[in-house]
PDB file of C-alpha atoms and ligand atoms in Angstrom:
ATOM      1  CA  MET A   1      88.955  77.322  84.274  1.00 91.00           C
ATOM      2  CA  LYS A   2      88.928  81.190  83.455  1.00 98.00           C
ATOM      3  CA  LYS A   3      91.939  83.374  82.763  1.00 98.00           C
ATOM      4  CA  TYR A   4      92.421  86.237  84.337  1.00 99.00           C
ATOM      5  CA  LEU A   5      93.874  89.076  83.710  1.00 99.00           C
ATOM      6  CA  VAL A   6      94.927  92.410  86.395  1.00 99.00           C
ATOM      7  CA  VAL A   7      95.678  95.454  84.325  1.00 99.00           C
ATOM      8  CA  GLY A   8      97.816  97.482  87.089  1.00 98.00           C
ATOM      9  CA  GLY A   9      98.290  94.289  88.906  1.00 98.00           C
ATOM     10  CA  SER A  10     101.566  95.330  90.512  1.00 98.00           C
ATOM     11  CA  GLY A  11      99.663  97.874  92.323  1.00 98.00           C
ATOM     12  CA  PHE A  12      98.359  98.447  95.757  1.00 98.00           C
ATOM     13  CA  LEU A  13      94.494  97.000  94.945  1.00 98.00           C
ATOM     14  CA  GLY A  14      95.878  94.941  91.922  1.00 98.00           C
ATOM     15  CA  ARG A  15      98.077  93.185  94.061  1.00 98.00           C
ATOM     16  CA  TYR A  16      95.211  92.119  96.281  1.00 98.00           C
ATOM     17  CA  ILE A  17      93.073  91.162  93.396  1.00 98.00           C
ATOM     18  CA  VAL A  18      95.438  88.814  92.210  1.00 98.00           C
ATOM     19  CA  GLU A  19      96.142  87.388  95.749  1.00 98.00           C
ATOM     20  CA  ALA A  20      91.979  86.993  96.164  1.00 98.00           C
ATOM     21  CA  LEU A  21      92.537  85.061  92.636  1.00 98.00           C
ATOM     22  CA  LEU A  22      94.800  82.514  94.217  1.00 98.00           C
ATOM     23  CA  ALA A  23      93.434  82.327  97.059  1.00 98.00           C
ATOM     24  CA  ARG A  24      90.196  80.742  96.219  1.00 97.00           C
ATOM     25  CA  SER A  25      92.424  78.398  93.614  1.00 98.00           C
ATOM     26  CA  GLU A  26      92.405  79.872  90.427  1.00 98.00           C
ATOM     27  CA  ARG A  27      95.138  78.570  88.411  1.00 97.00           C
ATOM     28  CA  ASP A  28      95.279  81.106  85.174  1.00 98.00           C
ATOM     29  CA  VAL A  29      96.315  84.296  86.824  1.00 98.00           C
ATOM     30  CA  HIS A  30      98.058  87.141  84.670  1.00 98.00           C
ATOM     31  CA  VAL A  31      99.185  90.671  85.306  1.00 99.00           C
ATOM     32  CA  PHE A  32      99.563  93.758  83.066  1.00 99.00           C
ATOM     33  CA  ASP A  33     101.342  96.578  84.334  1.00 98.00           C
ATOM     34  CA  ILE A  34     104.562  98.831  83.313  1.00 98.00           C
ATOM     35  CA  ARG A  35     106.243  97.395  86.723  1.00 98.00           C
ATOM     36  CA  LYS A  36     106.655  94.388  88.421  1.00 98.00           C
ATOM     37  CA  SER A  37     106.172  94.882  92.264  1.00 98.00           C
ATOM     38  CA  PHE A  38     106.089  91.534  93.223  1.00 98.00           C
ATOM     39  CA  GLU A  39     107.577  87.530  92.815  1.00 98.00           C
ATOM     40  CA  ASP A  40     104.978  84.850  92.248  1.00 98.00           C
ATOM     41  CA  GLU A  41     105.666  81.968  90.359  1.00 98.00           C
ATOM     42  CA  ARG A  42     102.023  81.460  90.215  1.00 98.00           C
ATOM     43  CA  VAL A  43     101.493  84.485  88.177  1.00 98.00           C
ATOM     44  CA  THR A  44     102.118  85.486  85.040  1.00 98.00           C
ATOM     45  CA  PHE A  45     103.549  88.765  84.089  1.00 98.00           C
ATOM     46  CA  HIS A  46     103.012  90.922  81.060  1.00 98.00           C
ATOM     47  CA  ILE A  47     105.248  94.045  80.905  1.00 98.00           C
ATOM     48  CA  GLY A  48     103.578  96.543  79.039  1.00 98.00           C
ATOM     49  CA  ASP A  49     102.013  99.974  78.918  1.00 98.00           C
ATOM     50  CA  ILE A  50      98.451 100.766  78.820  1.00 98.00           C
ATOM     51  CA  CYS A  51      99.073 103.589  76.252  1.00 98.00           C
ATOM     52  CA  ASN A  52     100.786 100.855  73.622  1.00 98.00           C
ATOM     53  CA  ILE A  53      97.684  98.684  72.346  1.00 98.00           C
ATOM     54  CA  ASP A  54      99.845  96.318  70.839  1.00 98.00           C
ATOM     55  CA  ASP A  55     101.174  95.532  74.619  1.00 97.00           C
ATOM     56  CA  LEU A  56      97.656  94.886  75.660  1.00 98.00           C
ATOM     57  CA  VAL A  57      96.189  92.892  72.597  1.00 98.00           C
ATOM     58  CA  GLU A  58      99.346  90.122  73.546  1.00 98.00           C
ATOM     59  CA  ALA A  59      98.852  90.358  77.094  1.00 98.00           C
ATOM     60  CA  CYS A  60      94.392  90.134  76.735  1.00 98.00           C
ATOM     61  CA  ARG A  61      94.998  86.871  74.337  1.00 98.00           C
ATOM     62  CA  GLY A  62      92.525  83.998  75.345  1.00 98.00           C
ATOM     63  CA  VAL A  63      91.728  86.220  78.485  1.00 98.00           C
ATOM     64  CA  ASP A  64      87.923  85.870  79.793  1.00 98.00           C
ATOM     65  CA  THR A  65      88.004  88.660  82.487  1.00 99.00           C
ATOM     66  CA  VAL A  66      90.144  91.772  82.583  1.00 99.00           C
ATOM     67  CA  PHE A  67      90.024  93.860  85.843  1.00 99.00           C
ATOM     68  CA  HIS A  68      91.241  97.595  84.831  1.00 99.00           C
ATOM     69  CA  THR A  69      92.992  98.942  88.004  1.00 98.00           C
ATOM     70  CA  ALA A  70      95.519 101.138  86.364  1.00 98.00           C
ATOM     71  CA  SER A  71      95.818 104.476  87.204  1.00 98.00           C
ATOM     72  CA  PRO A  72      99.037 107.053  87.430  1.00 97.00           C
ATOM     73  CA  THR A  73      99.678 108.424  91.137  1.00 91.00           C
ATOM     74  CA  HIS A  74      98.360 111.327  93.068  1.00 84.00           C
ATOM     75  CA  GLY A  75      99.533 114.691  92.170  1.00 85.00           C
ATOM     76  CA  MET A  76     100.056 114.297  88.232  1.00 91.00           C
ATOM     77  CA  GLY A  77      99.055 116.740  85.375  1.00 92.00           C
ATOM     78  CA  TYR A  78      96.304 116.169  83.200  1.00 94.00           C
ATOM     79  CA  ASP A  79      98.056 115.203  80.033  1.00 97.00           C
ATOM     80  CA  ILE A  80      99.270 112.257  81.957  1.00 97.00           C
ATOM     81  CA  TYR A  81      95.924 110.994  83.699  1.00 98.00           C
ATOM     82  CA  TYR A  82      94.223 111.634  80.277  1.00 98.00           C
ATOM     83  CA  LYS A  83      96.752 109.800  78.497  1.00 98.00           C
ATOM     84  CA  VAL A  84      96.587 106.811  80.736  1.00 98.00           C
ATOM     85  CA  ASN A  85      92.986 106.863  82.239  1.00 98.00           C
ATOM     86  CA  VAL A  86      91.330 108.305  79.053  1.00 98.00           C
ATOM     87  CA  THR A  87      93.414 107.000  76.029  1.00 98.00           C
ATOM     88  CA  GLY A  88      94.726 104.064  77.776  1.00 98.00           C
ATOM     89  CA  THR A  89      91.432 102.759  78.696  1.00 98.00           C
ATOM     90  CA  GLU A  90      89.974 102.986  75.294  1.00 98.00           C
ATOM     91  CA  ASN A  91      92.976 101.154  74.199  1.00 98.00           C
ATOM     92  CA  LEU A  92      91.976  98.280  77.023  1.00 98.00           C
ATOM     93  CA  ILE A  93      88.347  98.254  75.498  1.00 99.00           C
ATOM     94  CA  GLU A  94      89.617  98.105  71.843  1.00 98.00           C
ATOM     95  CA  ALA A  95      92.375  95.387  73.223  1.00 98.00           C
ATOM     96  CA  CYS A  96      89.482  93.260  74.967  1.00 99.00           C
ATOM     97  CA  LYS A  97      87.512  93.624  71.593  1.00 98.00           C
ATOM     98  CA  ARG A  98      89.857  92.303  69.123  1.00 98.00           C
ATOM     99  CA  THR A  99      90.797  89.441  71.821  1.00 98.00           C
ATOM    100  CA  GLN A 100      86.770  88.213  72.541  1.00 98.00           C
ATOM    101  CA  VAL A 101      87.382  89.229  76.490  1.00 98.00           C
ATOM    102  CA  LYS A 102      84.213  88.359  78.020  1.00 98.00           C
ATOM    103  CA  GLN A 103      84.264  90.909  80.807  1.00 98.00           C
ATOM    104  CA  LEU A 104      85.807  94.084  81.462  1.00 99.00           C
ATOM    105  CA  ILE A 105      85.513  95.158  84.902  1.00 99.00           C
ATOM    106  CA  TYR A 106      86.870  98.995  85.510  1.00 99.00           C
ATOM    107  CA  THR A 107      87.812 100.559  88.708  1.00 98.00           C
ATOM    108  CA  SER A 108      86.563 103.686  88.703  1.00 98.00           C
ATOM    109  CA  SER A 109      86.194 106.062  91.617  1.00 97.00           C
ATOM    110  CA  SER A 110      83.312 107.592  93.772  1.00 95.00           C
ATOM    111  CA  SER A 111      85.037 110.914  93.057  1.00 95.00           C
ATOM    112  CA  VAL A 112      83.493 110.882  89.534  1.00 97.00           C
ATOM    113  CA  VAL A 113      79.952 112.230  91.446  1.00 97.00           C
ATOM    114  CA  PHE A 114      82.085 114.763  93.638  1.00 94.00           C
ATOM    115  CA  ASN A 115      82.837 118.608  93.076  1.00 93.00           C
ATOM    116  CA  GLY A 116      83.219 119.759  96.719  1.00 89.00           C
ATOM    117  CA  SER A 117      79.604 119.553  98.095  1.00 90.00           C
ATOM    118  CA  ASP A 118      78.488 117.501 100.462  1.00 88.00           C
ATOM    119  CA  ILE A 119      76.925 114.490  99.835  1.00 90.00           C
ATOM    120  CA  VAL A 120      74.958 112.286 102.449  1.00 85.00           C
ATOM    121  CA  ASN A 121      73.591 109.044 101.785  1.00 85.00           C
ATOM    122  CA  GLY A 122      74.371 109.530  98.013  1.00 90.00           C
ATOM    123  CA  ASP A 123      73.634 106.500  95.474  1.00 93.00           C
ATOM    124  CA  GLU A 124      74.325 105.269  91.978  1.00 96.00           C
ATOM    125  CA  THR A 125      71.657 107.886  90.601  1.00 97.00           C
ATOM    126  CA  LEU A 126      73.986 110.911  91.125  1.00 97.00           C
ATOM    127  CA  PRO A 127      74.827 112.349  88.234  1.00 97.00           C
ATOM    128  CA  TYR A 128      78.679 112.871  86.807  1.00 98.00           C
ATOM    129  CA  VAL A 129      79.686 116.586  87.938  1.00 96.00           C
ATOM    130  CA  ASP A 130      80.079 119.484  85.229  1.00 93.00           C
ATOM    131  CA  LYS A 131      82.900 120.547  87.578  1.00 93.00           C
ATOM    132  CA  HIS A 132      85.692 118.134  88.930  1.00 92.00           C
ATOM    133  CA  LEU A 133      87.826 119.022  91.830  1.00 90.00           C
ATOM    134  CA  ASP A 134      91.218 117.995  90.171  1.00 92.00           C
ATOM    135  CA  PRO A 135      91.717 116.323  86.436  1.00 94.00           C
ATOM    136  CA  TYR A 136      92.064 112.618  88.288  1.00 96.00           C
ATOM    137  CA  ASN A 137      88.749 112.922  89.044  1.00 95.00           C
ATOM    138  CA  LYS A 138      87.702 114.294  85.809  1.00 96.00           C
ATOM    139  CA  THR A 139      89.468 111.533  83.914  1.00 97.00           C
ATOM    140  CA  LYS A 140      88.442 108.994  85.966  1.00 98.00           C
ATOM    141  CA  GLU A 141      85.187 110.082  84.621  1.00 98.00           C
ATOM    142  CA  LEU A 142      85.479 109.911  80.876  1.00 98.00           C
ATOM    143  CA  GLY A 143      87.479 106.285  81.521  1.00 98.00           C
ATOM    144  CA  GLU A 144      84.403 105.311  83.560  1.00 98.00           C
ATOM    145  CA  ARG A 145      81.850 106.574  80.685  1.00 98.00           C
ATOM    146  CA  ALA A 146      84.245 104.554  77.619  1.00 98.00           C
ATOM    147  CA  VAL A 147      83.965 101.275  79.833  1.00 99.00           C
ATOM    148  CA  LEU A 148      80.485 101.855  80.369  1.00 98.00           C
ATOM    149  CA  ALA A 149      79.647 102.583  76.634  1.00 98.00           C
ATOM    150  CA  ALA A 150      81.301  99.426  75.874  1.00 98.00           C
ATOM    151  CA  ASN A 151      79.102  97.463  77.277  1.00 98.00           C
ATOM    152  CA  SER A 152      77.589  94.687  74.679  1.00 98.00           C
ATOM    153  CA  THR A 153      76.305  90.980  74.694  1.00 98.00           C
ATOM    154  CA  LEU A 154      80.144  90.018  73.524  1.00 98.00           C
ATOM    155  CA  LEU A 155      82.243  92.322  76.143  1.00 98.00           C
ATOM    156  CA  LEU A 156      80.358  92.551  79.463  1.00 99.00           C
ATOM    157  CA  THR A 157      81.515  95.999  81.247  1.00 99.00           C
ATOM    158  CA  CYS A 158      80.903  97.209  84.323  1.00 99.00           C
ATOM    159  CA  ALA A 159      82.363 100.158  87.141  1.00 99.00           C
ATOM    160  CA  ILE A 160      83.586  99.660  90.676  1.00 98.00           C
ATOM    161  CA  ARG A 161      83.212 102.804  92.483  1.00 98.00           C
ATOM    162  CA  PRO A 162      85.258 102.534  95.682  1.00 97.00           C
ATOM    163  CA  ALA A 163      86.203 106.092  97.980  1.00 93.00           C
ATOM    164  CA  GLY A 164      89.461 106.260  98.969  1.00 93.00           C
ATOM    165  CA  ILE A 165      90.958 103.084  99.597  1.00 96.00           C
ATOM    166  CA  PHE A 166      92.965 101.890 103.010  1.00 95.00           C
ATOM    167  CA  GLY A 167      94.830  98.332 104.415  1.00 96.00           C
ATOM    168  CA  PRO A 168      98.015  97.106 104.946  1.00 96.00           C
ATOM    169  CA  ARG A 169     100.841  97.896 102.241  1.00 97.00           C
ATOM    170  CA  ASP A 170      99.134 101.417 100.945  1.00 95.00           C
ATOM    171  CA  VAL A 171     101.956 103.731 100.395  1.00 92.00           C
ATOM    172  CA  GLN A 172      99.710 106.538  99.195  1.00 89.00           C
ATOM    173  CA  GLY A 173      96.947 107.567 101.402  1.00 87.00           C
ATOM    174  CA  TRP A 174      96.881 107.212 105.416  1.00 88.00           C
ATOM    175  CA  PRO A 175     100.700 106.973 105.423  1.00 90.00           C
ATOM    176  CA  GLN A 176     101.084 110.292 103.532  1.00 89.00           C
ATOM    177  CA  TYR A 177      98.584 111.767 105.869  1.00 87.00           C
ATOM    178  CA  LEU A 178     100.257 110.332 109.041  1.00 90.00           C
ATOM    179  CA  LYS A 179     103.381 111.450 107.654  1.00 91.00           C
ATOM    180  CA  ALA A 180     102.094 114.966 107.363  1.00 89.00           C
ATOM    181  CA  ALA A 181     100.460 115.107 111.034  1.00 88.00           C
ATOM    182  CA  LYS A 182     103.411 113.779 112.619  1.00 91.00           C
ATOM    183  CA  GLU A 183     105.619 116.403 111.431  1.00 93.00           C
ATOM    184  CA  GLY A 184     102.865 118.662 112.427  1.00 89.00           C
ATOM    185  CA  LYS A 185     102.037 119.651 109.042  1.00 87.00           C
ATOM    186  CA  ASN A 186      98.312 119.893 109.119  1.00 78.00           C
ATOM    187  CA  LYS A 187      97.349 123.662 109.965  1.00 75.00           C
ATOM    188  CA  PHE A 188      94.417 124.245 108.177  1.00 75.00           C
ATOM    189  CA  MET A 189      90.834 123.008 108.792  1.00 77.00           C
ATOM    190  CA  PHE A 190      88.236 123.081 106.494  1.00 73.00           C
ATOM    191  CA  GLY A 191      84.495 123.653 108.087  1.00 78.00           C
ATOM    192  CA  ASP A 192      84.045 122.976 111.939  1.00 83.00           C
ATOM    193  CA  GLY A 193      85.721 119.650 111.877  1.00 79.00           C
ATOM    194  CA  LYS A 194      83.173 117.617 111.860  1.00 79.00           C
ATOM    195  CA  ASN A 195      83.062 116.866 108.092  1.00 79.00           C
ATOM    196  CA  LEU A 196      82.899 112.882 107.587  1.00 82.00           C
ATOM    197  CA  CYS A 197      84.623 111.580 104.507  1.00 84.00           C
ATOM    198  CA  ASP A 198      84.132 108.006 102.717  1.00 86.00           C
ATOM    199  CA  TRP A 199      87.274 105.741 103.550  1.00 90.00           C
ATOM    200  CA  THR A 200      86.519 101.727 101.924  1.00 94.00           C
ATOM    201  CA  TYR A 201      88.315  98.959 103.286  1.00 95.00           C
ATOM    202  CA  ILE A 202      90.750  96.943 100.785  1.00 97.00           C
ATOM    203  CA  ASP A 203      89.305  93.523 101.330  1.00 96.00           C
ATOM    204  CA  ASN A 204      85.444  95.107 100.596  1.00 95.00           C
ATOM    205  CA  VAL A 205      86.813  96.675  97.482  1.00 97.00           C
ATOM    206  CA  VAL A 206      88.439  93.567  96.321  1.00 98.00           C
ATOM    207  CA  HIS A 207      84.966  91.337  97.174  1.00 97.00           C
ATOM    208  CA  ALA A 208      83.301  93.985  94.798  1.00 98.00           C
ATOM    209  CA  HIS A 209      85.469  93.253  91.708  1.00 98.00           C
ATOM    210  CA  LEU A 210      85.323  89.667  92.540  1.00 98.00           C
ATOM    211  CA  LEU A 211      81.595  89.818  93.075  1.00 98.00           C
ATOM    212  CA  ALA A 212      81.246  91.101  89.571  1.00 98.00           C
ATOM    213  CA  ALA A 213      83.428  88.905  87.762  1.00 98.00           C
ATOM    214  CA  ASP A 214      81.646  85.992  89.231  1.00 98.00           C
ATOM    215  CA  LYS A 215      77.596  87.292  88.977  1.00 98.00           C
ATOM    216  CA  MET A 216      78.376  89.845  85.669  1.00 98.00           C
ATOM    217  CA  THR A 217      76.526  87.768  83.356  1.00 98.00           C
ATOM    218  CA  VAL A 218      74.137  88.709  79.998  1.00 98.00           C
ATOM    219  CA  HIS A 219      71.319  88.063  81.805  1.00 97.00           C
ATOM    220  CA  SER A 220      72.207  89.885  85.140  1.00 98.00           C
ATOM    221  CA  ASP A 221      71.091  93.605  85.881  1.00 97.00           C
ATOM    222  CA  ILE A 222      75.042  94.422  86.356  1.00 98.00           C
ATOM    223  CA  PRO A 223      76.272  95.016  82.902  1.00 98.00           C
ATOM    224  CA  GLY A 224      76.447  98.247  82.013  1.00 98.00           C
ATOM    225  CA  GLN A 225      76.612 100.051  85.535  1.00 98.00           C
ATOM    226  CA  ALA A 226      78.583 101.735  88.001  1.00 98.00           C
ATOM    227  CA  TYR A 227      78.491 100.418  91.839  1.00 98.00           C
ATOM    228  CA  PHE A 228      79.916 102.719  94.775  1.00 96.00           C
ATOM    229  CA  ILE A 229      81.904 100.010  97.426  1.00 95.00           C
ATOM    230  CA  THR A 230      81.250 101.630 100.863  1.00 89.00           C
ATOM    231  CA  ASN A 231      81.932  99.716 104.259  1.00 85.00           C
ATOM    232  CA  ASP A 232      79.967  97.213 105.917  1.00 71.00           C
ATOM    233  CA  ASP A 233      81.575  93.826 107.832  1.00 55.00           C
ATOM    234  CA  PRO A 234      85.000  93.874 106.315  1.00 45.00           C
ATOM    235  CA  VAL A 235      85.183  91.009 104.218  1.00 45.00           C
ATOM    236  CA  ILE A 236      87.471  87.999 105.257  1.00 46.00           C
ATOM    237  CA  PHE A 237      88.892  85.953 102.376  1.00 39.00           C
TER     238      PHE A 237
HETATM  239  P1  NAD B 301      98.824 101.936  92.826  1.00 87.88           P
HETATM  240  O1  NAD B 301      99.240 103.113  92.267  1.00 87.88           O
HETATM  241  O2  NAD B 301      99.176 101.498  93.778  1.00 87.88           O
HETATM  242  O3  NAD B 301      98.350 101.263  91.810  1.00 87.88           O
HETATM  243  C1  NAD B 301      98.581 101.224  90.130  1.00 87.88           C
HETATM  244  C2  NAD B 301      98.633 100.612  89.132  1.00 87.88           C
HETATM  245  O4  NAD B 301      98.945 100.484  87.769  1.00 87.88           O
HETATM  246  C3  NAD B 301     100.463 100.677  89.628  1.00 87.88           C
HETATM  247  O5  NAD B 301     101.520  99.552  89.954  1.00 87.88           O
HETATM  248  C4  NAD B 301     101.271 101.179  87.656  1.00 87.88           C
HETATM  249  O6  NAD B 301     102.480 100.473  87.671  1.00 87.88           O
HETATM  250  C5  NAD B 301     100.243 100.721  87.002  1.00 87.88           C
HETATM  251  N1  NAD B 301     100.222 101.434  85.918  1.00 87.88           N
HETATM  252  C6  NAD B 301     100.355 103.159  86.031  1.00 87.88           C
HETATM  253  N2  NAD B 301     100.287 103.451  84.575  1.00 87.88           N
HETATM  254  C7  NAD B 301     100.078 102.376  84.085  1.00 87.88           C
HETATM  255  C8  NAD B 301     100.512 102.409  82.433  1.00 87.88           C
HETATM  256  N3  NAD B 301     100.657 103.151  81.701  1.00 87.88           N
HETATM  257  N4  NAD B 301     100.385 100.900  81.635  1.00 87.88           N
HETATM  258  C9  NAD B 301     100.454  99.918  82.960  1.00 87.88           C
HETATM  259  N5  NAD B 301      99.867  99.954  84.137  1.00 87.88           N
HETATM  260  C10 NAD B 301     100.397 100.824  84.645  1.00 87.88           C
HETATM  261  O7  NAD B 301      96.760 102.290  92.768  1.00 87.88           O
HETATM  262  P2  NAD B 301      95.710 101.752  93.678  1.00 87.88           P
HETATM  263  O8  NAD B 301      95.864 102.695  94.925  1.00 87.88           O
HETATM  264  O9  NAD B 301      96.038 100.417  93.878  1.00 87.88           O
HETATM  265  O10 NAD B 301      94.494 101.947  92.465  1.00 87.88           O
HETATM  266  C11 NAD B 301      93.849 101.383  91.728  1.00 87.88           C
HETATM  267  C12 NAD B 301      92.690 101.683  91.122  1.00 87.88           C
HETATM  268  O11 NAD B 301      91.831 102.176  91.808  1.00 87.88           O
HETATM  269  C13 NAD B 301      93.187 102.982  90.379  1.00 87.88           C
HETATM  270  O12 NAD B 301      92.427 103.074  89.179  1.00 87.88           O
HETATM  271  C14 NAD B 301      92.232 104.139  91.042  1.00 87.88           C
HETATM  272  O13 NAD B 301      92.094 105.549  90.334  1.00 87.88           O
HETATM  273  C15 NAD B 301      91.359 103.151  91.595  1.00 87.88           C
HETATM  274  N6  NAD B 301      91.291 103.872  92.934  1.00 87.88           N
HETATM  275  C16 NAD B 301      91.786 104.158  93.879  1.00 87.88           C
HETATM  276  C17 NAD B 301      91.857 105.025  95.287  1.00 87.88           C
HETATM  277  C18 NAD B 301      92.828 104.728  96.291  1.00 87.88           C
HETATM  278  O14 NAD B 301      92.248 105.381  97.556  1.00 87.88           O
HETATM  279  N7  NAD B 301      93.663 104.298  96.182  1.00 87.88           N
HETATM  280  C19 NAD B 301      90.576 105.255  95.667  1.00 87.88           C
HETATM  281  C20 NAD B 301      89.549 105.376  94.546  1.00 87.88           C
HETATM  282  C21 NAD B 301      89.745 104.960  93.472  1.00 87.88           C
END
């Protein structure tokens, strides 16, 4: 039986990963987060800050697989993004090493390769961009680089890169766009209105994380790699 820790497990994506683990009868499921957003007696909560390595080391003890989904909400400044997404991620890598965690799966973002120019049928050969659109994107890239560089035979790592995530219980993405639309606040349009933007359904993002955990062995070609996640047929758990 494996022991799982979902860092950011009180968030939109993290909680779905927790629920998917429970749905397949995993019995050692832990959450690390600065807050507790739901009750479930099958889950052990560790309330702590990813910026504090002692909190992390305590939560990582005996863990096999860590999913790192924590990040500040949208619209914050560079300092807080850097603190959580870069320093916090470096802390987590160090905590994983100290406690002999075997796998670290980082929730990155497709935005690490986006500078505002059109991308059509992009794949993982796309390089990181020199200039990001905002500090969130830049710090997601730095966090991803740190996680992938930490890959070793002792700690296997990979990065999952969803586009914008949508699905039930989201409070940050589409609910905000719909609210703005209802209030008549959509006054500006870029381009001719035909631009396409990728979105990833929550179940597909969760499925990608679990696949990474299940299939990433030292002999697979997954360790050290980043994967875009988009939509085909939604996966029903
Ligand atoms: P969310 O805000 O719902 O969840 C993030 C969780 O991280 C929260 O529960 C929060 O309390 C926790 N957290 C924040 N700072 C922390 C800290 N210092 N220490 C411990 N916990 C902390 O976000 P989400 O939408 O579930 O996103 C999850 C991940 O997916 C993030 O890494 C985000 O960058 C990535 N991502 C999200 C989207 C999207 O559209 N939502 C798209 C691409 C990538």
